[in-house]
Each structure stands twice: as structure tokens, then as C-alpha cells.
Amino acid sequence: LAGEGDPAQLDAILPKGERIEALDHARGSRRLAILRDGRLAAALFVTREGLLPSRDWLIAQIGEAASPAVLAGAPPGAREDRGPIVCLCFDVGLKTIVSAVASQQLTSVEAVGAALSAGTNCGSCRPAIRRLIEQNRSVANA
């Protein structure tokens, strides 16, 4: 869901159950966990800043025992969301590659390989890495 409406209107579409909620009016965020039988049934994160928890992590929490980490949006000691895995050989995610390409001004698959090891083993991810570099180049030139 995306939009600029009143987040309170979302209550009408949320499932019933015990609610745990955190509001931050200064930042314009609302975090809501809905529990059934002590397990997470649904979660809602609304923010003006656009910073949301990893979708994969949230999906993994559905049906699990409730934890305060759900409202934090990450497990304790969590590492940064790497995005979908692009390089299976070295477990390198899309967001990691995009960040390295932009911040280190990497312009080739070989440069990404030197920085992250991605694309240096079986090579099946090299076309995807090449596309990410080209997309970054297009954004930088826009």
C-alpha cells in the first residue's frame, strides 16, 4: 500500500486480534503488530521516511511467537537488508551490489567482483551484475 491518506483509516482493513503498537508522531511513523494466540498474524508499518523493514524478514515472522523485535522491524543484532540474493556463490544481495556500485563508483563486473567477490566463481550472476551497473549509470546520468 502506498499513499498520502490518513493512516488511521487502515484500521478498518486490518484483521482482528491483540494489538501492539508504536507511534512516532514526530517522524510520522506507525508500527502495528496483530497477534492471535500469542503469534504474529499481521504487521503494518507506515512511514513518511520510506524506511521499512525487510519484507522477507517480516514474512518469516508470520505465525511465529510474538517478539518485541517485530515492532523494531528487525531481529536483535540484525544486519542491513541485503535484498534478494544475486550471487549465490558468495551470498551477495542486490542492495549490497547497488550500494557498492554507487558508493565506490564501480563500472565493471570485474570491479564488483574485486570489491564483493560477486561474479567471480560460477559466473551465472554476471549478466545481472552488468544490468545493475548499467541501471546505476543511467540513474547517475539522469
JSON list of N, CA and C in Angstrom, two decimals, residues 70-138:
[
{"chain": "A", "resi": 70, "resn": "VAL", "atom": "N", "xyz": [9.52, -7.46, 16.36]},
{"chain": "A", "resi": 70, "resn": "VAL", "atom": "CA", "xyz": [8.60, -7.18, 15.25]},
{"chain": "A", "resi": 70, "resn": "VAL", "atom": "C", "xyz": [8.36, -5.69, 15.12]},
{"chain": "A", "resi": 71, "resn": "LEU", "atom": "N", "xyz": [8.10, -5.01, 16.23]},
{"chain": "A", "resi": 71, "resn": "LEU", "atom": "CA", "xyz": [7.88, -3.56, 16.16]},
{"chain": "A", "resi": 71, "resn": "LEU", "atom": "C", "xyz": [9.17, -2.81, 15.83]},
{"chain": "A", "resi": 72, "resn": "ALA", "atom": "N", "xyz": [10.30, -3.37, 16.21]},
{"chain": "A", "resi": 72, "resn": "ALA", "atom": "CA", "xyz": [11.58, -2.75, 15.85]},
{"chain": "A", "resi": 72, "resn": "ALA", "atom": "C", "xyz": [11.82, -2.89, 14.36]},
{"chain": "A", "resi": 73, "resn": "GLY", "atom": "N", "xyz": [11.20, -3.88, 13.74]},
{"chain": "A", "resi": 73, "resn": "GLY", "atom": "CA", "xyz": [11.36, -4.08, 12.31]},
{"chain": "A", "resi": 73, "resn": "GLY", "atom": "C", "xyz": [12.58, -4.88, 11.94]},
{"chain": "A", "resi": 74, "resn": "ALA", "atom": "N", "xyz": [13.24, -5.48, 12.93]},
{"chain": "A", "resi": 74, "resn": "ALA", "atom": "CA", "xyz": [14.44, -6.27, 12.67]},
{"chain": "A", "resi": 74, "resn": "ALA", "atom": "C", "xyz": [14.75, -7.12, 13.89]},
{"chain": "A", "resi": 75, "resn": "PRO", "atom": "N", "xyz": [15.39, -8.26, 13.70]},
{"chain": "A", "resi": 75, "resn": "PRO", "atom": "CA", "xyz": [15.78, -9.06, 14.85]},
{"chain": "A", "resi": 75, "resn": "PRO", "atom": "C", "xyz": [16.88, -8.37, 15.63]},
{"chain": "A", "resi": 76, "resn": "PRO", "atom": "N", "xyz": [17.04, -8.70, 16.91]},
{"chain": "A", "resi": 76, "resn": "PRO", "atom": "CA", "xyz": [18.13, -8.10, 17.68]},
{"chain": "A", "resi": 76, "resn": "PRO", "atom": "C", "xyz": [19.47, -8.37, 17.00]},
{"chain": "A", "resi": 77, "resn": "GLY", "atom": "N", "xyz": [20.30, -7.34, 16.91]},
{"chain": "A", "resi": 77, "resn": "GLY", "atom": "CA", "xyz": [21.60, -7.50, 16.27]},
{"chain": "A", "resi": 77, "resn": "GLY", "atom": "C", "xyz": [21.51, -7.70, 14.77]},
{"chain": "A", "resi": 78, "resn": "ALA", "atom": "N", "xyz": [20.41, -7.28, 14.18]},
{"chain": "A", "resi": 78, "resn": "ALA", "atom": "CA", "xyz": [20.19, -7.52, 12.75]},
{"chain": "A", "resi": 78, "resn": "ALA", "atom": "C", "xyz": [21.20, -6.77, 11.90]},
{"chain": "A", "resi": 79, "resn": "ARG", "atom": "N", "xyz": [21.52, -7.40, 10.79]},
{"chain": "A", "resi": 79, "resn": "ARG", "atom": "CA", "xyz": [22.38, -6.71, 9.83]},
{"chain": "A", "resi": 79, "resn": "ARG", "atom": "C", "xyz": [21.50, -6.05, 8.78]},
{"chain": "A", "resi": 80, "resn": "GLU", "atom": "N", "xyz": [22.10, -5.24, 8.00]},
{"chain": "A", "resi": 80, "resn": "GLU", "atom": "CA", "xyz": [21.39, -4.48, 6.98]},
{"chain": "A", "resi": 80, "resn": "GLU", "atom": "C", "xyz": [20.71, -5.42, 5.98]},
{"chain": "A", "resi": 81, "resn": "ASP", "atom": "N", "xyz": [19.56, -5.02, 5.49]},
{"chain": "A", "resi": 81, "resn": "ASP", "atom": "CA", "xyz": [18.83, -5.78, 4.47]},
{"chain": "A", "resi": 81, "resn": "ASP", "atom": "C", "xyz": [19.65, -5.79, 3.19]},
{"chain": "A", "resi": 82, "resn": "ARG", "atom": "N", "xyz": [20.05, -6.97, 2.74]},
{"chain": "A", "resi": 82, "resn": "ARG", "atom": "CA", "xyz": [20.88, -7.09, 1.54]},
{"chain": "A", "resi": 82, "resn": "ARG", "atom": "C", "xyz": [20.06, -7.17, 0.27]},
{"chain": "A", "resi": 83, "resn": "GLY", "atom": "N", "xyz": [18.75, -7.34, 0.41]},
{"chain": "A", "resi": 83, "resn": "GLY", "atom": "CA", "xyz": [17.92, -7.51, -0.75]},
{"chain": "A", "resi": 83, "resn": "GLY", "atom": "C", "xyz": [17.99, -8.95, -1.26]},
{"chain": "A", "resi": 84, "resn": "PRO", "atom": "N", "xyz": [17.32, -9.23, -2.36]},
{"chain": "A", "resi": 84, "resn": "PRO", "atom": "CA", "xyz": [17.35, -10.58, -2.93]},
{"chain": "A", "resi": 84, "resn": "PRO", "atom": "C", "xyz": [18.78, -10.96, -3.30]},
{"chain": "A", "resi": 85, "resn": "ILE", "atom": "N", "xyz": [19.12, -12.22, -3.12]},
{"chain": "A", "resi": 85, "resn": "ILE", "atom": "CA", "xyz": [20.48, -12.68, -3.42]},
{"chain": "A", "resi": 85, "resn": "ILE", "atom": "C", "xyz": [20.68, -12.72, -4.93]},
{"chain": "A", "resi": 86, "resn": "VAL", "atom": "N", "xyz": [21.74, -12.08, -5.38]},
{"chain": "A", "resi": 86, "resn": "VAL", "atom": "CA", "xyz": [22.12, -12.06, -6.80]},
{"chain": "A", "resi": 86, "resn": "VAL", "atom": "C", "xyz": [23.21, -13.10, -7.04]},
{"chain": "A", "resi": 87, "resn": "CYS", "atom": "N", "xyz": [24.22, -13.12, -6.19]},
{"chain": "A", "resi": 87, "resn": "CYS", "atom": "CA", "xyz": [25.34, -14.06, -6.32]},
{"chain": "A", "resi": 87, "resn": "CYS", "atom": "C", "xyz": [25.19, -15.14, -5.26]},
{"chain": "A", "resi": 88, "resn": "LEU", "atom": "N", "xyz": [24.76, -16.32, -5.70]},
{"chain": "A", "resi": 88, "resn": "LEU", "atom": "CA", "xyz": [24.56, -17.42, -4.77]},
{"chain": "A", "resi": 88, "resn": "LEU", "atom": "C", "xyz": [25.89, -17.96, -4.24]},
{"chain": "A", "resi": 89, "resn": "CYS", "atom": "N", "xyz": [26.91, -17.93, -5.06]},
{"chain": "A", "resi": 89, "resn": "CYS", "atom": "CA", "xyz": [28.21, -18.49, -4.64]},
{"chain": "A", "resi": 89, "resn": "CYS", "atom": "C", "xyz": [28.76, -17.77, -3.41]},
{"chain": "A", "resi": 90, "resn": "PHE", "atom": "N", "xyz": [28.59, -16.45, -3.38]},
{"chain": "A", "resi": 90, "resn": "PHE", "atom": "CA", "xyz": [29.16, -15.66, -2.28]},
{"chain": "A", "resi": 90, "resn": "PHE", "atom": "C", "xyz": [28.09, -14.97, -1.44]},
{"chain": "A", "resi": 91, "resn": "ASP", "atom": "N", "xyz": [26.81, -15.32, -1.66]},
{"chain": "A", "resi": 91, "resn": "ASP", "atom": "CA", "xyz": [25.71, -14.81, -0.84]},
{"chain": "A", "resi": 91, "resn": "ASP", "atom": "C", "xyz": [25.68, -13.28, -0.82]},
{"chain": "A", "resi": 92, "resn": "VAL", "atom": "N", "xyz": [25.72, -12.68, -2.01]},
{"chain": "A", "resi": 92, "resn": "VAL", "atom": "CA", "xyz": [25.73, -11.22, -2.13]},
{"chain": "A", "resi": 92, "resn": "VAL", "atom": "C", "xyz": [24.38, -10.76, -2.65]},
{"chain": "A", "resi": 93, "resn": "GLY", "atom": "N", "xyz": [23.75, -9.82, -1.94]},
{"chain": "A", "resi": 93, "resn": "GLY", "atom": "CA", "xyz": [22.43, -9.35, -2.29]},
{"chain": "A", "resi": 93, "resn": "GLY", "atom": "C", "xyz": [22.43, -8.16, -3.23]},
{"chain": "A", "resi": 94, "resn": "LEU", "atom": "N", "xyz": [21.28, -7.94, -3.85]},
{"chain": "A", "resi": 94, "resn": "LEU", "atom": "CA", "xyz": [21.08, -6.85, -4.80]},
{"chain": "A", "resi": 94, "resn": "LEU", "atom": "C", "xyz": [21.39, -5.50, -4.18]},
{"chain": "A", "resi": 95, "resn": "LYS", "atom": "N", "xyz": [20.87, -5.24, -2.98]},
{"chain": "A", "resi": 95, "resn": "LYS", "atom": "CA", "xyz": [21.09, -3.94, -2.35]},
{"chain": "A", "resi": 95, "resn": "LYS", "atom": "C", "xyz": [22.57, -3.72, -2.03]},
{"chain": "A", "resi": 96, "resn": "THR", "atom": "N", "xyz": [23.28, -4.79, -1.68]},
{"chain": "A", "resi": 96, "resn": "THR", "atom": "CA", "xyz": [24.71, -4.69, -1.41]},
{"chain": "A", "resi": 96, "resn": "THR", "atom": "C", "xyz": [25.45, -4.29, -2.68]},
{"chain": "A", "resi": 97, "resn": "ILE", "atom": "N", "xyz": [25.10, -4.92, -3.80]},
{"chain": "A", "resi": 97, "resn": "ILE", "atom": "CA", "xyz": [25.75, -4.61, -5.07]},
{"chain": "A", "resi": 97, "resn": "ILE", "atom": "C", "xyz": [25.44, -3.18, -5.50]},
{"chain": "A", "resi": 98, "resn": "VAL", "atom": "N", "xyz": [24.17, -2.80, -5.45]},
{"chain": "A", "resi": 98, "resn": "VAL", "atom": "CA", "xyz": [23.78, -1.44, -5.87]},
{"chain": "A", "resi": 98, "resn": "VAL", "atom": "C", "xyz": [24.49, -0.39, -5.02]},
{"chain": "A", "resi": 99, "resn": "SER", "atom": "N", "xyz": [24.56, -0.62, -3.72]},
{"chain": "A", "resi": 99, "resn": "SER", "atom": "CA", "xyz": [25.23, 0.32, -2.83]},
{"chain": "A", "resi": 99, "resn": "SER", "atom": "C", "xyz": [26.71, 0.43, -3.16]},
{"chain": "A", "resi": 100, "resn": "ALA", "atom": "N", "xyz": [27.38, -0.70, -3.38]},
{"chain": "A", "resi": 100, "resn": "ALA", "atom": "CA", "xyz": [28.81, -0.69, -3.70]},
{"chain": "A", "resi": 100, "resn": "ALA", "atom": "C", "xyz": [29.07, -0.02, -5.05]},
{"chain": "A", "resi": 101, "resn": "VAL", "atom": "N", "xyz": [28.24, -0.30, -6.04]},
{"chain": "A", "resi": 101, "resn": "VAL", "atom": "CA", "xyz": [28.40, 0.31, -7.36]},
{"chain": "A", "resi": 101, "resn": "VAL", "atom": "C", "xyz": [28.31, 1.83, -7.25]},
{"chain": "A", "resi": 102, "resn": "ALA", "atom": "N", "xyz": [27.34, 2.31, -6.49]},
{"chain": "A", "resi": 102, "resn": "ALA", "atom": "CA", "xyz": [27.15, 3.76, -6.36]},
{"chain": "A", "resi": 102, "resn": "ALA", "atom": "C", "xyz": [28.23, 4.40, -5.49]},
{"chain": "A", "resi": 103, "resn": "SER", "atom": "N", "xyz": [28.50, 3.83, -4.33]},
{"chain": "A", "resi": 103, "resn": "SER", "atom": "CA", "xyz": [29.42, 4.48, -3.40]},
{"chain": "A", "resi": 103, "resn": "SER", "atom": "C", "xyz": [30.88, 4.36, -3.81]},
{"chain": "A", "resi": 104, "resn": "GLN", "atom": "N", "xyz": [31.24, 3.25, -4.47]},
{"chain": "A", "resi": 104, "resn": "GLN", "atom": "CA", "xyz": [32.63, 3.04, -4.87]},
{"chain": "A", "resi": 104, "resn": "GLN", "atom": "C", "xyz": [32.85, 3.34, -6.36]},
{"chain": "A", "resi": 105, "resn": "GLN", "atom": "N", "xyz": [31.78, 3.78, -7.02]},
{"chain": "A", "resi": 105, "resn": "GLN", "atom": "CA", "xyz": [31.83, 4.11, -8.45]},
{"chain": "A", "resi": 105, "resn": "GLN", "atom": "C", "xyz": [32.39, 2.96, -9.27]},
{"chain": "A", "resi": 106, "resn": "LEU", "atom": "N", "xyz": [31.85, 1.77, -9.02]},
{"chain": "A", "resi": 106, "resn": "LEU", "atom": "CA", "xyz": [32.28, 0.57, -9.75]},
{"chain": "A", "resi": 106, "resn": "LEU", "atom": "C", "xyz": [31.62, 0.58, -11.13]},
{"chain": "A", "resi": 107, "resn": "THR", "atom": "N", "xyz": [32.40, 0.36, -12.17]},
{"chain": "A", "resi": 107, "resn": "THR", "atom": "CA", "xyz": [31.89, 0.48, -13.54]},
{"chain": "A", "resi": 107, "resn": "THR", "atom": "C", "xyz": [31.99, -0.80, -14.35]},
{"chain": "A", "resi": 108, "resn": "SER", "atom": "N", "xyz": [32.40, -1.90, -13.74]},
{"chain": "A", "resi": 108, "resn": "SER", "atom": "CA", "xyz": [32.50, -3.16, -14.47]},
{"chain": "A", "resi": 108, "resn": "SER", "atom": "C", "xyz": [32.18, -4.33, -13.54]},
{"chain": "A", "resi": 109, "resn": "VAL", "atom": "N", "xyz": [31.83, -5.44, -14.16]},
{"chain": "A", "resi": 109, "resn": "VAL", "atom": "CA", "xyz": [31.57, -6.65, -13.39]},
{"chain": "A", "resi": 109, "resn": "VAL", "atom": "C", "xyz": [32.83, -7.07, -12.64]},
{"chain": "A", "resi": 110, "resn": "GLU", "atom": "N", "xyz": [33.97, -6.88, -13.28]},
{"chain": "A", "resi": 110, "resn": "GLU", "atom": "CA", "xyz": [35.24, -7.23, -12.64]},
{"chain": "A", "resi": 110, "resn": "GLU", "atom": "C", "xyz": [35.49, -6.38, -11.40]},
{"chain": "A", "resi": 111, "resn": "ALA", "atom": "N", "xyz": [35.15, -5.10, -11.47]},
{"chain": "A", "resi": 111, "resn": "ALA", "atom": "CA", "xyz": [35.32, -4.21, -10.31]},
{"chain": "A", "resi": 111, "resn": "ALA", "atom": "C", "xyz": [34.40, -4.63, -9.16]},
{"chain": "A", "resi": 112, "resn": "VAL", "atom": "N", "xyz": [33.18, -5.02, -9.50]},
{"chain": "A", "resi": 112, "resn": "VAL", "atom": "CA", "xyz": [32.25, -5.52, -8.47]},
{"chain": "A", "resi": 112, "resn": "VAL", "atom": "C", "xyz": [32.82, -6.79, -7.86]},
{"chain": "A", "resi": 113, "resn": "GLY", "atom": "N", "xyz": [33.38, -7.66, -8.70]},
{"chain": "A", "resi": 113, "resn": "GLY", "atom": "CA", "xyz": [33.99, -8.89, -8.22]},
{"chain": "A", "resi": 113, "resn": "GLY", "atom": "C", "xyz": [35.15, -8.62, -7.27]},
{"chain": "A", "resi": 114, "resn": "ALA", "atom": "N", "xyz": [35.97, -7.65, -7.61]},
{"chain": "A", "resi": 114, "resn": "ALA", "atom": "CA", "xyz": [37.11, -7.31, -6.75]},
{"chain": "A", "resi": 114, "resn": "ALA", "atom": "C", "xyz": [36.63, -6.75, -5.41]},
{"chain": "A", "resi": 115, "resn": "ALA", "atom": "N", "xyz": [35.54, -5.99, -5.43]},
{"chain": "A", "resi": 115, "resn": "ALA", "atom": "CA", "xyz": [35.04, -5.37, -4.20]},
{"chain": "A", "resi": 115, "resn": "ALA", "atom": "C", "xyz": [34.23, -6.33, -3.33]},
{"chain": "A", "resi": 116, "resn": "LEU", "atom": "N", "xyz": [33.43, -7.20, -3.97]},
{"chain": "A", "resi": 116, "resn": "LEU", "atom": "CA", "xyz": [32.47, -8.03, -3.22]},
{"chain": "A", "resi": 116, "resn": "LEU", "atom": "C", "xyz": [32.61, -9.53, -3.44]},
{"chain": "A", "resi": 117, "resn": "SER", "atom": "N", "xyz": [33.44, -9.93, -4.37]},
{"chain": "A", "resi": 117, "resn": "SER", "atom": "CA", "xyz": [33.60, -11.33, -4.82]},
{"chain": "A", "resi": 117, "resn": "SER", "atom": "C", "xyz": [32.45, -11.79, -5.70]},
{"chain": "A", "resi": 118, "resn": "ALA", "atom": "N", "xyz": [31.38, -11.04, -5.78]},
{"chain": "A", "resi": 118, "resn": "ALA", "atom": "CA", "xyz": [30.23, -11.43, -6.60]},
{"chain": "A", "resi": 118, "resn": "ALA", "atom": "C", "xyz": [30.65, -11.54, -8.07]},
{"chain": "A", "resi": 119, "resn": "GLY", "atom": "N", "xyz": [30.23, -12.63, -8.71]},
{"chain": "A", "resi": 119, "resn": "GLY", "atom": "CA", "xyz": [30.53, -12.83, -10.12]},
{"chain": "A", "resi": 119, "resn": "GLY", "atom": "C", "xyz": [31.89, -13.44, -10.40]},
{"chain": "A", "resi": 120, "resn": "THR", "atom": "N", "xyz": [32.62, -13.84, -9.37]},
{"chain": "A", "resi": 120, "resn": "THR", "atom": "CA", "xyz": [33.98, -14.35, -9.59]},
{"chain": "A", "resi": 120, "resn": "THR", "atom": "C", "xyz": [34.08, -15.87, -9.52]},
{"chain": "A", "resi": 121, "resn": "ASN", "atom": "N", "xyz": [32.97, -16.56, -9.32]},
{"chain": "A", "resi": 121, "resn": "ASN", "atom": "CA", "xyz": [33.04, -18.02, -9.23]},
{"chain": "A", "resi": 121, "resn": "ASN", "atom": "C", "xyz": [32.38, -18.65, -10.45]},
{"chain": "A", "resi": 122, "resn": "CYS", "atom": "N", "xyz": [31.11, -19.02, -10.38]},
{"chain": "A", "resi": 122, "resn": "CYS", "atom": "CA", "xyz": [30.46, -19.73, -11.49]},
{"chain": "A", "resi": 122, "resn": "CYS", "atom": "C", "xyz": [30.11, -18.79, -12.63]},
{"chain": "A", "resi": 123, "resn": "GLY", "atom": "N", "xyz": [29.90, -17.51, -12.33]},
{"chain": "A", "resi": 123, "resn": "GLY", "atom": "CA", "xyz": [29.63, -16.52, -13.37]},
{"chain": "A", "resi": 123, "resn": "GLY", "atom": "C", "xyz": [28.18, -16.37, -13.77]},
{"chain": "A", "resi": 124, "resn": "SER", "atom": "N", "xyz": [27.27, -17.16, -13.22]},
{"chain": "A", "resi": 124, "resn": "SER", "atom": "CA", "xyz": [25.87, -17.08, -13.64]},
{"chain": "A", "resi": 124, "resn": "SER", "atom": "C", "xyz": [25.22, -15.75, -13.28]},
{"chain": "A", "resi": 125, "resn": "CYS", "atom": "N", "xyz": [25.77, -15.03, -12.31]},
{"chain": "A", "resi": 125, "resn": "CYS", "atom": "CA", "xyz": [25.19, -13.76, -11.89]},
{"chain": "A", "resi": 125, "resn": "CYS", "atom": "C", "xyz": [25.78, -12.57, -12.65]},
{"chain": "A", "resi": 126, "resn": "ARG", "atom": "N", "xyz": [26.79, -12.81, -13.46]},
{"chain": "A", "resi": 126, "resn": "ARG", "atom": "CA", "xyz": [27.46, -11.71, -14.15]},
{"chain": "A", "resi": 126, "resn": "ARG", "atom": "C", "xyz": [26.50, -10.86, -15.00]},
{"chain": "A", "resi": 127, "resn": "PRO", "atom": "N", "xyz": [25.56, -11.45, -15.76]},
{"chain": "A", "resi": 127, "resn": "PRO", "atom": "CA", "xyz": [24.62, -10.61, -16.52]},
{"chain": "A", "resi": 127, "resn": "PRO", "atom": "C", "xyz": [23.77, -9.72, -15.61]},
{"chain": "A", "resi": 128, "resn": "ALA", "atom": "N", "xyz": [23.34, -10.24, -14.47]},
{"chain": "A", "resi": 128, "resn": "ALA", "atom": "CA", "xyz": [22.53, -9.44, -13.54]},
{"chain": "A", "resi": 128, "resn": "ALA", "atom": "C", "xyz": [23.37, -8.30, -12.96]},
{"chain": "A", "resi": 129, "resn": "ILE", "atom": "N", "xyz": [24.62, -8.58, -12.64]},
{"chain": "A", "resi": 129, "resn": "ILE", "atom": "CA", "xyz": [25.51, -7.53, -12.11]},
{"chain": "A", "resi": 129, "resn": "ILE", "atom": "C", "xyz": [25.72, -6.46, -13.18]},
{"chain": "A", "resi": 130, "resn": "ARG", "atom": "N", "xyz": [25.92, -6.89, -14.42]},
{"chain": "A", "resi": 130, "resn": "ARG", "atom": "CA", "xyz": [26.11, -5.94, -15.53]},
{"chain": "A", "resi": 130, "resn": "ARG", "atom": "C", "xyz": [24.89, -5.02, -15.66]},
{"chain": "A", "resi": 131, "resn": "ARG", "atom": "N", "xyz": [23.68, -5.60, -15.55]},
{"chain": "A", "resi": 131, "resn": "ARG", "atom": "CA", "xyz": [22.45, -4.79, -15.63]},
{"chain": "A", "resi": 131, "resn": "ARG", "atom": "C", "xyz": [22.38, -3.78, -14.49]},
{"chain": "A", "resi": 132, "resn": "LEU", "atom": "N", "xyz": [22.76, -4.21, -13.28]},
{"chain": "A", "resi": 132, "resn": "LEU", "atom": "CA", "xyz": [22.74, -3.29, -12.13]},
{"chain": "A", "resi": 132, "resn": "LEU", "atom": "C", "xyz": [23.71, -2.13, -12.34]},
{"chain": "A", "resi": 133, "resn": "ILE", "atom": "N", "xyz": [24.87, -2.41, -12.91]},
{"chain": "A", "resi": 133, "resn": "ILE", "atom": "CA", "xyz": [25.85, -1.35, -13.21]},
{"chain": "A", "resi": 133, "resn": "ILE", "atom": "C", "xyz": [25.27, -0.39, -14.23]},
{"chain": "A", "resi": 134, "resn": "GLU", "atom": "N", "xyz": [24.64, -0.93, -15.28]},
{"chain": "A", "resi": 134, "resn": "GLU", "atom": "CA", "xyz": [24.04, -0.08, -16.32]},
{"chain": "A", "resi": 134, "resn": "GLU", "atom": "C", "xyz": [22.90, 0.76, -15.76]},
{"chain": "A", "resi": 135, "resn": "GLN", "atom": "N", "xyz": [22.09, 0.18, -14.89]},
{"chain": "A", "resi": 135, "resn": "GLN", "atom": "CA", "xyz": [21.00, 0.94, -14.27]},
{"chain": "A", "resi": 135, "resn": "GLN", "atom": "C", "xyz": [21.55, 2.07, -13.41]},
{"chain": "A", "resi": 136, "resn": "ASN", "atom": "N", "xyz": [22.61, 1.81, -12.68]},
{"chain": "A", "resi": 136, "resn": "ASN", "atom": "CA", "xyz": [23.23, 2.84, -11.85]},
{"chain": "A", "resi": 136, "resn": "ASN", "atom": "C", "xyz": [23.78, 3.96, -12.73]},
{"chain": "A", "resi": 137, "resn": "ARG", "atom": "N", "xyz": [24.39, 3.59, -13.85]},
{"chain": "A", "resi": 137, "resn": "ARG", "atom": "CA", "xyz": [24.93, 4.57, -14.78]},
{"chain": "A", "resi": 137, "resn": "ARG", "atom": "C", "xyz": [23.80, 5.45, -15.33]},
{"chain": "A", "resi": 138, "resn": "SER", "atom": "N", "xyz": [22.66, 4.84, -15.66]},
{"chain": "A", "resi": 138, "resn": "SER", "atom": "CA", "xyz": [21.51, 5.59, -16.18]},
{"chain": "A", "resi": 138, "resn": "SER", "atom": "C", "xyz": [20.98, 6.57, -15.14]}
]
